Coordinates of C-alpha atoms and ligand atoms in Angstrom, one line a residue:
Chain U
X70 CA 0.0 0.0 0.0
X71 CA 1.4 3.3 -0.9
X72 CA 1.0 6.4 1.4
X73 CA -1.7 9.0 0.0
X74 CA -0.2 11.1 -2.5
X75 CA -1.2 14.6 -4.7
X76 CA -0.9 14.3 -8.4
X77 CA -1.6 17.6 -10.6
X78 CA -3.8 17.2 -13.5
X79 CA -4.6 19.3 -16.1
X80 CA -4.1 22.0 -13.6
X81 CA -5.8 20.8 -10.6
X82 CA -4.6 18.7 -7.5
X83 CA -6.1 15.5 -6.7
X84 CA -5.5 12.9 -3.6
X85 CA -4.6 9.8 -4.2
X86 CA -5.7 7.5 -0.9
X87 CA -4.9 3.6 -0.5
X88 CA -3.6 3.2 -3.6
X89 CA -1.2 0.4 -4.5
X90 CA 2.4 0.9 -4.9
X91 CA 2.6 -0.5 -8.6
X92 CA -0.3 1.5 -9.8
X93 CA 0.7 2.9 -13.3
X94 CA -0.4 6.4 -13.9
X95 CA -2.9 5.1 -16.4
X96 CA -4.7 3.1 -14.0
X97 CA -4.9 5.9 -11.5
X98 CA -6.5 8.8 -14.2
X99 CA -9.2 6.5 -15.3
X100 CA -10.1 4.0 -11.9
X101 CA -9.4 6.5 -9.0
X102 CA -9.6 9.8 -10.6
X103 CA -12.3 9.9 -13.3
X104 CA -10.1 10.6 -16.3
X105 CA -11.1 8.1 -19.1
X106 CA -9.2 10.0 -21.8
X107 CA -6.2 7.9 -21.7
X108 CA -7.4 4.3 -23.2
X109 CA -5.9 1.0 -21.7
X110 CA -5.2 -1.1 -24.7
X111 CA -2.2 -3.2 -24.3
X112 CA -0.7 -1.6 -20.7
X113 CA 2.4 -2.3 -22.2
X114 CA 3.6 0.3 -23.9
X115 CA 2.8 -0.8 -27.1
X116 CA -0.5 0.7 -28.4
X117 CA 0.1 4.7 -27.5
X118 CA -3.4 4.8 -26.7
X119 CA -2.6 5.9 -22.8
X120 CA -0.4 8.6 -24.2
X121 CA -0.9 11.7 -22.0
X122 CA 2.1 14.9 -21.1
X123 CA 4.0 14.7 -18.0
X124 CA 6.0 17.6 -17.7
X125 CA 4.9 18.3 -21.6
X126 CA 6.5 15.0 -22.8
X127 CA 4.6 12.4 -24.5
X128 CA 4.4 9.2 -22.3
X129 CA 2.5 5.9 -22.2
X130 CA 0.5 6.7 -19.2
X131 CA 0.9 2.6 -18.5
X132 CA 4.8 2.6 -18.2
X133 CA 4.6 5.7 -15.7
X134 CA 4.4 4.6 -12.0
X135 CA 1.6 7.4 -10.5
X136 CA 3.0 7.4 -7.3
X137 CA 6.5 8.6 -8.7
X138 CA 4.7 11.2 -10.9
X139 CA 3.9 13.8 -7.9
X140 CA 5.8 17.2 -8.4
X141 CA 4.8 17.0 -12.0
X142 CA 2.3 18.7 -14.3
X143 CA 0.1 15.7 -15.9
X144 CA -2.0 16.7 -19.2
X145 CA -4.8 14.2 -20.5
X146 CA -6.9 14.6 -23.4
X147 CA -9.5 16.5 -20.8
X148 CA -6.9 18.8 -20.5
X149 CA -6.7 19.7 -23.7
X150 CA -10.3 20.8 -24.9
X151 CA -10.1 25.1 -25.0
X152 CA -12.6 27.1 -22.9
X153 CA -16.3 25.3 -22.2
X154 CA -17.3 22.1 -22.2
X155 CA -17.9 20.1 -25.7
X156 CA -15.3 23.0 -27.3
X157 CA -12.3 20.8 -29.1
X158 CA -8.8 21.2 -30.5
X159 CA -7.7 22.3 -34.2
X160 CA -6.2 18.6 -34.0
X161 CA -9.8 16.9 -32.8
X162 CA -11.7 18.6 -35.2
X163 CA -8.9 18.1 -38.2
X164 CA -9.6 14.0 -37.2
X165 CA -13.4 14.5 -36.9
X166 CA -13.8 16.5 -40.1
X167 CA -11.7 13.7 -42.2
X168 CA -13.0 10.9 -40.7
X169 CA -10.2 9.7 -39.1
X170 CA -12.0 7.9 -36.1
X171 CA -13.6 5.0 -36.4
X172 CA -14.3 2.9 -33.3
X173 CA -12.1 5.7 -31.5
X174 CA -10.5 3.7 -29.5
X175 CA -7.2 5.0 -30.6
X176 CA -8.5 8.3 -31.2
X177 CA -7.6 10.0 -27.8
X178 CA -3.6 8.9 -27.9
X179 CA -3.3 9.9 -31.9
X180 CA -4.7 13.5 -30.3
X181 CA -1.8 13.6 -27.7
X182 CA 0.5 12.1 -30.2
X183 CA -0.2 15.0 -32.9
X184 CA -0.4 18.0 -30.7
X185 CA 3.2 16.5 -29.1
X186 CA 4.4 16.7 -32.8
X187 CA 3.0 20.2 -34.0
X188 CA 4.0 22.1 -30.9
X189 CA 7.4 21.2 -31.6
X190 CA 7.0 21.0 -35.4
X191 CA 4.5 23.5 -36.6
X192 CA 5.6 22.1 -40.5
X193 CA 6.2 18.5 -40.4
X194 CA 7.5 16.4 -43.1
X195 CA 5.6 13.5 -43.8
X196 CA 8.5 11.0 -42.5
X197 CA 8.3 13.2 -39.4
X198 CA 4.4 13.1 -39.2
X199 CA 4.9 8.8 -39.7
X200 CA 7.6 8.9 -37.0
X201 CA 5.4 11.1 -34.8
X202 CA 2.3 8.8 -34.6
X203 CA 4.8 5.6 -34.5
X204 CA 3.9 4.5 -31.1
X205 CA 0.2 4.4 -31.6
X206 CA -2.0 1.7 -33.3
X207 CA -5.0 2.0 -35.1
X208 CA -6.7 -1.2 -36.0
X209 CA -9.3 0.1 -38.2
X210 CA -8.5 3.5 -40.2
X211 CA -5.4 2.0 -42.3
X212 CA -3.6 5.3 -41.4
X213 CA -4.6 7.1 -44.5
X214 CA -7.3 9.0 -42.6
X215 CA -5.0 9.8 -39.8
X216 CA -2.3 11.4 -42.3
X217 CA -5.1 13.4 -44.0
X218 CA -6.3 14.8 -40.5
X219 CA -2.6 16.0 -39.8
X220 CA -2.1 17.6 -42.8
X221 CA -5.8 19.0 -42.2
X222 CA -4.4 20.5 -38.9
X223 CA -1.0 21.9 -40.1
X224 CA -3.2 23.5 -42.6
X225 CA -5.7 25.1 -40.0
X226 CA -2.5 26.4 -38.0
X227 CA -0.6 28.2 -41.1
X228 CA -4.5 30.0 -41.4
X229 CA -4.9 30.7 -37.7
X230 CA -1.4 32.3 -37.5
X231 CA -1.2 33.9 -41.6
Chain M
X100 CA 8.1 6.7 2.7
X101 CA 7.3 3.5 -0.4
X102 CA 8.4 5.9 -3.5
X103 CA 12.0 7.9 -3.0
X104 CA 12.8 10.7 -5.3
X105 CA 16.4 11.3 -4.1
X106 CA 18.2 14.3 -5.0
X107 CA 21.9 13.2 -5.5
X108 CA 23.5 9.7 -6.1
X109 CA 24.8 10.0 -2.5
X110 CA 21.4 9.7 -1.2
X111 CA 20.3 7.3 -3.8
X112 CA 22.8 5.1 -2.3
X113 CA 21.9 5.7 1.5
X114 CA 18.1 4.5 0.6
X115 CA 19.4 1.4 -1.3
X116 CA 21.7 0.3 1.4
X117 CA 18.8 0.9 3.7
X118 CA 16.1 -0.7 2.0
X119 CA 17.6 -3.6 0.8
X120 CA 14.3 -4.5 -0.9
X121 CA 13.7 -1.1 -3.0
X122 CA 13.8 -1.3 -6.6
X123 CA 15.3 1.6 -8.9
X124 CA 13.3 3.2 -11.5
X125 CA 14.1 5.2 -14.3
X126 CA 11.9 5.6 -17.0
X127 CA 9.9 2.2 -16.3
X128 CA 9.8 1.2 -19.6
X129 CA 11.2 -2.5 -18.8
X130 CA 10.0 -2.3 -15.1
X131 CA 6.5 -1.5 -15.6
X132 CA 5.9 -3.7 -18.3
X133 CA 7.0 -6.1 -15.6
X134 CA 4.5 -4.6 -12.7
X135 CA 1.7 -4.7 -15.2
X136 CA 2.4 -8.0 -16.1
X137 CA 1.9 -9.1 -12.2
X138 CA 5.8 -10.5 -12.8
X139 CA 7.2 -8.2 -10.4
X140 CA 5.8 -6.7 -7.3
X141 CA 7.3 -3.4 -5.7
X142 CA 7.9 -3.1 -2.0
X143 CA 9.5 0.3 -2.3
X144 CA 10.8 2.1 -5.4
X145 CA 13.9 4.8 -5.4
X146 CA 13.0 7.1 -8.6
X147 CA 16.1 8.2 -9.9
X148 CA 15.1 10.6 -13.0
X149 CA 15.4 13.6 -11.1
X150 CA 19.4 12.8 -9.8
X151 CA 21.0 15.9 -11.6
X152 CA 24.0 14.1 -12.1
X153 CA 22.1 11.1 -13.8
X154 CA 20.9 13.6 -16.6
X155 CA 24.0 15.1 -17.0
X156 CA 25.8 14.9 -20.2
X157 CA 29.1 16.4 -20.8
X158 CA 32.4 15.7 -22.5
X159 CA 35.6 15.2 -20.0
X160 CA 39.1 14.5 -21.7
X161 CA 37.9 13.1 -25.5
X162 CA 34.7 11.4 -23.4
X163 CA 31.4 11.9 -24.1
X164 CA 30.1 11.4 -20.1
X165 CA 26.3 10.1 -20.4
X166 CA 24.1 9.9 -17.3
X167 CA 22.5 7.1 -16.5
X168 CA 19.1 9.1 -16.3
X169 CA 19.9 10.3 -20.1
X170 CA 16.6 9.4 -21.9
X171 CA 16.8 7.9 -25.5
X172 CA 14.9 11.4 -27.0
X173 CA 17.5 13.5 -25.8
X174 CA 20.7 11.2 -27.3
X175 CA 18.8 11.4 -30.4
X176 CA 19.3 15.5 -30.5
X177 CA 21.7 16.3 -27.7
X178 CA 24.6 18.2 -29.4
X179 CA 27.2 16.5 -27.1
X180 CA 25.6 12.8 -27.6
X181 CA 26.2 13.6 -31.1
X182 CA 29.7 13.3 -30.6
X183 CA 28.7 9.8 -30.4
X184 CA 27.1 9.4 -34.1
X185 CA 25.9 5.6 -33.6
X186 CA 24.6 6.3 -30.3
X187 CA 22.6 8.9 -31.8
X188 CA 21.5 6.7 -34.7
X189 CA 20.3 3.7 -32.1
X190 CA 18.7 5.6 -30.0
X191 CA 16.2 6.8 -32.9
X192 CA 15.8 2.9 -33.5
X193 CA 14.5 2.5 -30.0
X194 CA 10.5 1.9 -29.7
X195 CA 8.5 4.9 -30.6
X196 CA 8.4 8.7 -29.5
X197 CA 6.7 7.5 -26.6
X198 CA 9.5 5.4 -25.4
X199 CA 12.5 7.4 -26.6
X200 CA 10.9 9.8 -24.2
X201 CA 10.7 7.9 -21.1
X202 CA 13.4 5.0 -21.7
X203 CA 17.3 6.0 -20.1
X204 CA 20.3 4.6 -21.2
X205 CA 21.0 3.4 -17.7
X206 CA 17.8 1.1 -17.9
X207 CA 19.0 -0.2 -21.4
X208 CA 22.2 -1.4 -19.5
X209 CA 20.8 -2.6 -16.5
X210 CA 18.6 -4.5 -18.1
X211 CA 20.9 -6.4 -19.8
X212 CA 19.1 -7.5 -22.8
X213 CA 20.9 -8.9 -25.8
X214 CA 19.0 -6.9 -27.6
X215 CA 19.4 -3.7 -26.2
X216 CA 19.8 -0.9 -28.9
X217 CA 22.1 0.9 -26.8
X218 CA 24.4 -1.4 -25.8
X219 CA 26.6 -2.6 -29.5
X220 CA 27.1 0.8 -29.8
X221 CA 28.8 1.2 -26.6
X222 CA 31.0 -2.5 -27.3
X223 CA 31.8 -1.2 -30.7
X224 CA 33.0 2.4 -28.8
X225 CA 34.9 0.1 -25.9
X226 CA 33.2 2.2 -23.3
X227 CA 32.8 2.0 -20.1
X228 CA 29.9 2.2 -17.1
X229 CA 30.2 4.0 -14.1
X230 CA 29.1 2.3 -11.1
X231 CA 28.2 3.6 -7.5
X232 CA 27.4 1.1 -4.8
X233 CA 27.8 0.6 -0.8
X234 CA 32.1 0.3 -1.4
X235 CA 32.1 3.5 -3.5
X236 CA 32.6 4.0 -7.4
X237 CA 34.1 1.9 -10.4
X238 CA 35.0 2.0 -13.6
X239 CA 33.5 -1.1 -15.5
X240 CA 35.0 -1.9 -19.2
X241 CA 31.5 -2.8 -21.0
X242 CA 33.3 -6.0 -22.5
X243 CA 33.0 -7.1 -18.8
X244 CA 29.9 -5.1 -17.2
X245 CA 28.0 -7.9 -18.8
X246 CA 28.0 -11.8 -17.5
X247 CA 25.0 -13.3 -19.2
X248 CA 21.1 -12.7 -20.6
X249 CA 20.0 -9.9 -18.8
X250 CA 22.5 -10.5 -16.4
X251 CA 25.3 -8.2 -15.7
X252 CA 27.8 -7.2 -12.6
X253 CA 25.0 -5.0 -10.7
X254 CA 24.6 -6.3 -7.3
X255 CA 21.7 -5.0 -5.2
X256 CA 22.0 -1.3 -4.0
X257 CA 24.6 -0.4 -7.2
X258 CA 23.3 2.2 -9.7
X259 CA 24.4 3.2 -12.8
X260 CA 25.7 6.4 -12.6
X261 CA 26.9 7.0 -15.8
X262 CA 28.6 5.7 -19.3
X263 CA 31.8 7.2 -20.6
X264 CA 32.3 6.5 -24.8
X265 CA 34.9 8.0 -26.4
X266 CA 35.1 10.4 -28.7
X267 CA 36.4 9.3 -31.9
X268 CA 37.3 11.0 -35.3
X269 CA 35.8 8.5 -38.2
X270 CA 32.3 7.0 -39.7
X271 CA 30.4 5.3 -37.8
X272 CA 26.4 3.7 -38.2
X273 CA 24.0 1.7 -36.3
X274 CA 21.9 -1.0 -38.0
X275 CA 19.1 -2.8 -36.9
X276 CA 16.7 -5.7 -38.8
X277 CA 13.4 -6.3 -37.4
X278 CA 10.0 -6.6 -38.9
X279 CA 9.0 -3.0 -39.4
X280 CA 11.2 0.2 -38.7
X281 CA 9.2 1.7 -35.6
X282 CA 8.9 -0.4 -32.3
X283 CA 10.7 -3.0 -32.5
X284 CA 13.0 -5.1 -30.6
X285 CA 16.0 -6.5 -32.7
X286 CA 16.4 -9.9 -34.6
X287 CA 19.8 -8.5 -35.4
X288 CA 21.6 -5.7 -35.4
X289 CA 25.2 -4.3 -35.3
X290 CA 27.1 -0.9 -35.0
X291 CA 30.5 0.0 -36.3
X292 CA 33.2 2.6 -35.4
X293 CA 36.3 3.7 -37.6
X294 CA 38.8 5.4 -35.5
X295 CA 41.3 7.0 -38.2
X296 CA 43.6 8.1 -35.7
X297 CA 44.6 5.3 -34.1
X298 CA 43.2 3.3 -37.3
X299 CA 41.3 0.9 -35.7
X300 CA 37.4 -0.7 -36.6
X301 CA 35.2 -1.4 -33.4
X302 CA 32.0 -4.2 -34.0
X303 CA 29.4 -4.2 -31.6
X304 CA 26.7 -7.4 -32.7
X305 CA 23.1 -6.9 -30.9
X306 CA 20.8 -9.9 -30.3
X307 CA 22.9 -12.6 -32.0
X308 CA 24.5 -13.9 -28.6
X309 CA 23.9 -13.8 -24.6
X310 CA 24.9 -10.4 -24.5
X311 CA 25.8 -8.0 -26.8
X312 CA 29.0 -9.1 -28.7
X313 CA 32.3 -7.5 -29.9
X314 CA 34.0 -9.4 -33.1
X315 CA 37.7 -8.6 -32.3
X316 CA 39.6 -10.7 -34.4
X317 CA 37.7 -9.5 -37.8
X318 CA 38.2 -5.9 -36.5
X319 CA 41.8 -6.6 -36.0
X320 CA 42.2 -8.5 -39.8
X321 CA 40.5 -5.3 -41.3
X322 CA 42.3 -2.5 -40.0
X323 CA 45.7 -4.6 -40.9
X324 CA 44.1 -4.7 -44.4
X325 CA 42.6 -1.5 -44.9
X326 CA 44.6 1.6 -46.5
X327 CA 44.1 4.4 -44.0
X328 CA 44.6 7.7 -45.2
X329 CA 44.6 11.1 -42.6
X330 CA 40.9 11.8 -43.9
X331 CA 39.2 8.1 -44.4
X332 CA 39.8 4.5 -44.9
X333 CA 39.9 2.3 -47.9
X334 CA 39.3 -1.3 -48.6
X335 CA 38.8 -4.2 -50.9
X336 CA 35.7 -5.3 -52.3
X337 CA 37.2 -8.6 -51.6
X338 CA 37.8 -7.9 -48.0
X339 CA 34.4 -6.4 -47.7
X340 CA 33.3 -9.9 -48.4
X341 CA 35.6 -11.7 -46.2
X342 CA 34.9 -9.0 -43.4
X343 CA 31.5 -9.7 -43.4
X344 CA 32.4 -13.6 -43.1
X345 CA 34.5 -12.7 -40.2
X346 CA 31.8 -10.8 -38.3
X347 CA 29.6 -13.3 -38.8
X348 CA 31.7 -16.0 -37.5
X349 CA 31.9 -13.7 -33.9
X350 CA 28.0 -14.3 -33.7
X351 CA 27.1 -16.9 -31.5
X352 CA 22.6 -17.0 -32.6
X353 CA 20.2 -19.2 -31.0
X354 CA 16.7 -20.0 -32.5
X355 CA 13.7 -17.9 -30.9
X356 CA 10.3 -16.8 -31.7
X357 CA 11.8 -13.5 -33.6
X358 CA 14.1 -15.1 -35.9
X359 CA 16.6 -18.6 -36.5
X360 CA 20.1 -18.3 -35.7
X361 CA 20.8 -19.1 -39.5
X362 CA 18.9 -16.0 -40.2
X363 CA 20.3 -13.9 -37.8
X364 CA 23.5 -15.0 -39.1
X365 CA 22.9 -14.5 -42.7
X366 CA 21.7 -10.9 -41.2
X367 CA 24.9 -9.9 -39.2
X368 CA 26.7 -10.5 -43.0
X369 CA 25.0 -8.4 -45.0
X370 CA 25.0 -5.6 -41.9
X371 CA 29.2 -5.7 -41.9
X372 CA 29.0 -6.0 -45.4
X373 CA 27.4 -2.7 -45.7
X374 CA 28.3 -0.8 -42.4
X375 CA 32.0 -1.6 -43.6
X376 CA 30.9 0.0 -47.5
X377 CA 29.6 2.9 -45.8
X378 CA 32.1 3.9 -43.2
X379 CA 34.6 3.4 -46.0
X380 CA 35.5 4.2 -49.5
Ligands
FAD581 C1 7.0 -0.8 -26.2 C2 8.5 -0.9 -25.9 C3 9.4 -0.9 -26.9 C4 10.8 -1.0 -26.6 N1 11.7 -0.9 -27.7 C5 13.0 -1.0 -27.4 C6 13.9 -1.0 -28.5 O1 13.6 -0.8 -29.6 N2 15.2 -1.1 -28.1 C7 15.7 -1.2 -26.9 O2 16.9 -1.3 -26.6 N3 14.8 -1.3 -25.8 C8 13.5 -1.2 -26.1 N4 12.6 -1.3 -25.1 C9 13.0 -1.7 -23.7 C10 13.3 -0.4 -22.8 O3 12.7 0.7 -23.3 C11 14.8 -0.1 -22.7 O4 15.5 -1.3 -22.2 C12 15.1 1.1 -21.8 O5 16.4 1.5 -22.0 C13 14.9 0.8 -20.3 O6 15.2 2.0 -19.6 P1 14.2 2.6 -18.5 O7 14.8 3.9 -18.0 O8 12.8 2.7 -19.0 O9 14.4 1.5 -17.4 P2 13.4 1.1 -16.2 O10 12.3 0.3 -16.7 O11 13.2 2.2 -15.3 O12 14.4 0.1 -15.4 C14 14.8 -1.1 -16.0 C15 15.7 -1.9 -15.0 O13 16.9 -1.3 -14.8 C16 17.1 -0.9 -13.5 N5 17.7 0.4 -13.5 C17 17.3 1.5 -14.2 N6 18.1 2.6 -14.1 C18 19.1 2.1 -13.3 C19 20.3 2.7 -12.8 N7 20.7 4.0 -13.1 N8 21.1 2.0 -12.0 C20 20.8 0.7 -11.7 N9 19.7 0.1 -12.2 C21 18.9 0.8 -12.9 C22 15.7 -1.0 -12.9 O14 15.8 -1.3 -11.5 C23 15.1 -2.1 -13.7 O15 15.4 -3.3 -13.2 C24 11.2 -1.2 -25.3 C25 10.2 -1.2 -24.3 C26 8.9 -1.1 -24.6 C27 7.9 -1.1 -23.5
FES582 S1 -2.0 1.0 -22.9 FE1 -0.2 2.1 -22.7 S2 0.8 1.8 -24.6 FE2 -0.9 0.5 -24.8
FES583 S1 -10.3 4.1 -35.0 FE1 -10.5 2.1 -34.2 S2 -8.5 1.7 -33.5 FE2 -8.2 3.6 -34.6

């Protein structure tokens, strides 16, 4: 058993009481603190579809034990959406508008994955956008979708900033 | 207090020598696979990421000093990891963004796994790990950090502190076979270094043996061979051949579920076949 602890996410503090020491930070945002965002496909680092920001890096939320993740800034895919409720991201709406989600089970990580990759690349090559979304599976799209919505949302960021 | 973020190695140590039963974690990308799994269960963790010195990099007398905390991601860009350029190159090989990010080169060592991207780099380099324990710190040559299959000469309460490569003037390249180019662990793979001024080659041979291997005597029957010049290295298409026989006969395969060892063998060929073309010419 671990001793309670405070995580930060998405800007707000939240106890963690009799928790178990092993606990990854995945299993702690959707069982104990109500953040379904980050999806449990393979808990094994594999699938990307747990992939949330500590600290602003991309992680698999399943390799990061929560009880060694206090004193950092965690952002899910709740913490993404701008202003009120139901409002989404250039990137969501880029994936909604091209049809790049399917069951949408991957959906949430590819979101993570994306923004991760346009903050620090506002102009990416398409090698760049392939290695960018590496780490996460889709079983259903074939990818081609998920290529158009990034180019969709490169797009939509050269016209919010020309 | 079950989960110790230390602040130095000093008091890294002092909770491993006092907790006998704590486990060190770095970026958790081998131990929580393991925690997930139900294989291992934590009593009490020391989380090391945040040691400054384990995330230091910095070049001391022709050596590139690598923390053990020194994620994948950041020996991909770092300036000074670039000194290293196969380190650099294996360390993009590693998993995906998501693991690069989290995954240390400390973890890659302790690990231990023949297959560890990191790890023919630093046997082709001749480096050497840094180790503090309960007696103080050592100097381990990589050829010997290593004893077996995931096994290696960490005894409980050690840490990694850091890994010293040399720096050295000459081509070098990192190559890897496995069944797609993103996420994947190694059937195969194998890094070269040309040092033109002491004109020697350096092998390293990754998941075709217990550990990863070195393949002296075809590095040694090479640079005898080769014409070195003050600005690059020449050989033989003939010895490019026989080079890539030599390697090969360094590899010591077994048969799993990724690959045979007559495959893996075939593969460590045509790897010194072309890591040799392209490091030379
Ligand atoms: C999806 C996935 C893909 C992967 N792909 C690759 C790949 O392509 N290539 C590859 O090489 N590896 C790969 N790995 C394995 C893993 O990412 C690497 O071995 C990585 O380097 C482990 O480092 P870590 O910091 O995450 O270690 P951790 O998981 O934190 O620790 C691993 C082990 O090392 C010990 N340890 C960690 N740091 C120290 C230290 N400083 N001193 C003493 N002991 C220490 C821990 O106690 C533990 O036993 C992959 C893993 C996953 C989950
Ligand atoms: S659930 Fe974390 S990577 Fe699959
Ligand atoms: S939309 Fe179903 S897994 Fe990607």
């Amino acid at each position: 058993m671990s001793e309670m602890y405070v995580l930060r996410v998405n800007g707000d503090e939240h106890g963690v009481a009799d928790a178990w020491l092993g606990e990854s930070l995945l299993y702690v945002l959707r069982e104990r603190l109500g953040f379904p965002g980050a999806k449990a496909g393979c808990e094994q680092g594999e699938c990307g579809s747990c992939s949330v920001f500590v600290d602003t890096t991309l992680v698999c939320a399943c390799l990061v034990l929560a009880a060694a993740a206090v004193d950092s800034e965690i952002t899910t895919l709740e913490g993404l959406q701008p202003g009120e409720r139901g409002a989404v991201t250039d990137v969501q709406r880029a994936f909604v508008e091209t049809g790049a989600v399917q069951c949408g089970f991957c959906t949430p990580g590819l979101i993570m994955a994306v923004h991760a990759l346009l903050d620090a690349d506002p102009e990416p090559t398409d090698l760049a956008v392939r290695e960018a979304i590496s780490g996460n599976l889709c079983r259903c799209t074939g990818y081609g979708r998920i290529l158009e919505a990034v180019e969709v949302a490169v797009d939509a960021r050269r016209g919010a900033v020309g | 207090m079950p989960v110790i973020v230390p602040e130095s190695v000093e008091s890294a140590l002092a909770a491993l020598a006092a907790f006998p039963d704590a486990t060190v974690l770095a970026g958790g990308t081998d131990l929580m696979v393991e925690v997930n799994d139900g294989r291992r269960s934590l009593a009490r963790v020391v989380a090391v990421g945040r040691v400054p010195e384990l995330a230091d990099i910095r070049v001391d007398d022709a050596t590139v000093v690598i923390g053990a905390a020194t994620t994948f991601a950041r020996l991909e860009l770092d300036p000074v990891a670039r000194l290293v350029p196969a380190l650099a190159l294996a360390a993009r090989t590693v998993g995906s963004p998501q693991i690069r990010n989290a995954a240390t080169i400390g973890g890659n060592l302790a690990t231990a796994s023949p297959a560890g991207d990191a790890l023919p780099v630093l046997v082709a380099l001749g480096a050497s790990v840094e180790i503090a324990g309960m007696y103080g710190r050592r100097l381990i040559p990589i050829a010997e950090f290593f004893t077996g299959p995931k096994r290696s000469v960490l005894e409980v309460g050690d840490l990694v502190v850091a890994v010293r490569v040399p720096i050295r003037r000459g081509p070098q390249d990192y190559l890897k076979v496995g069944v797609r180019n993103a996420m994947v662990i190694a059937v195969a793979s194998l890094a070269i270094a040309v040092d033109l001024d002491r004109q020697r080659v350096g092998i390293g041979l990754g998941s075709v043996g217990p550990t990863a291997l070195d393949a002296p005597e075809a590095c040694s029957w090479v640079a005898a061979r080769a014409r070195w010049r003050g600005d690059g290295v020449e050989v033989t298409d003939d010895d490019v051949v026989e080079f890539g026989e030599r390697v090969t006969d360094a590899a010591r395969p077994i048969d799993d579920h990724r690959g045979t060892a007559q495959y893996r063998r075939h593969a460590v060929g045509v790897m010194a076949r072309r890591a040799l073309r392209r490091c030379t010419g």
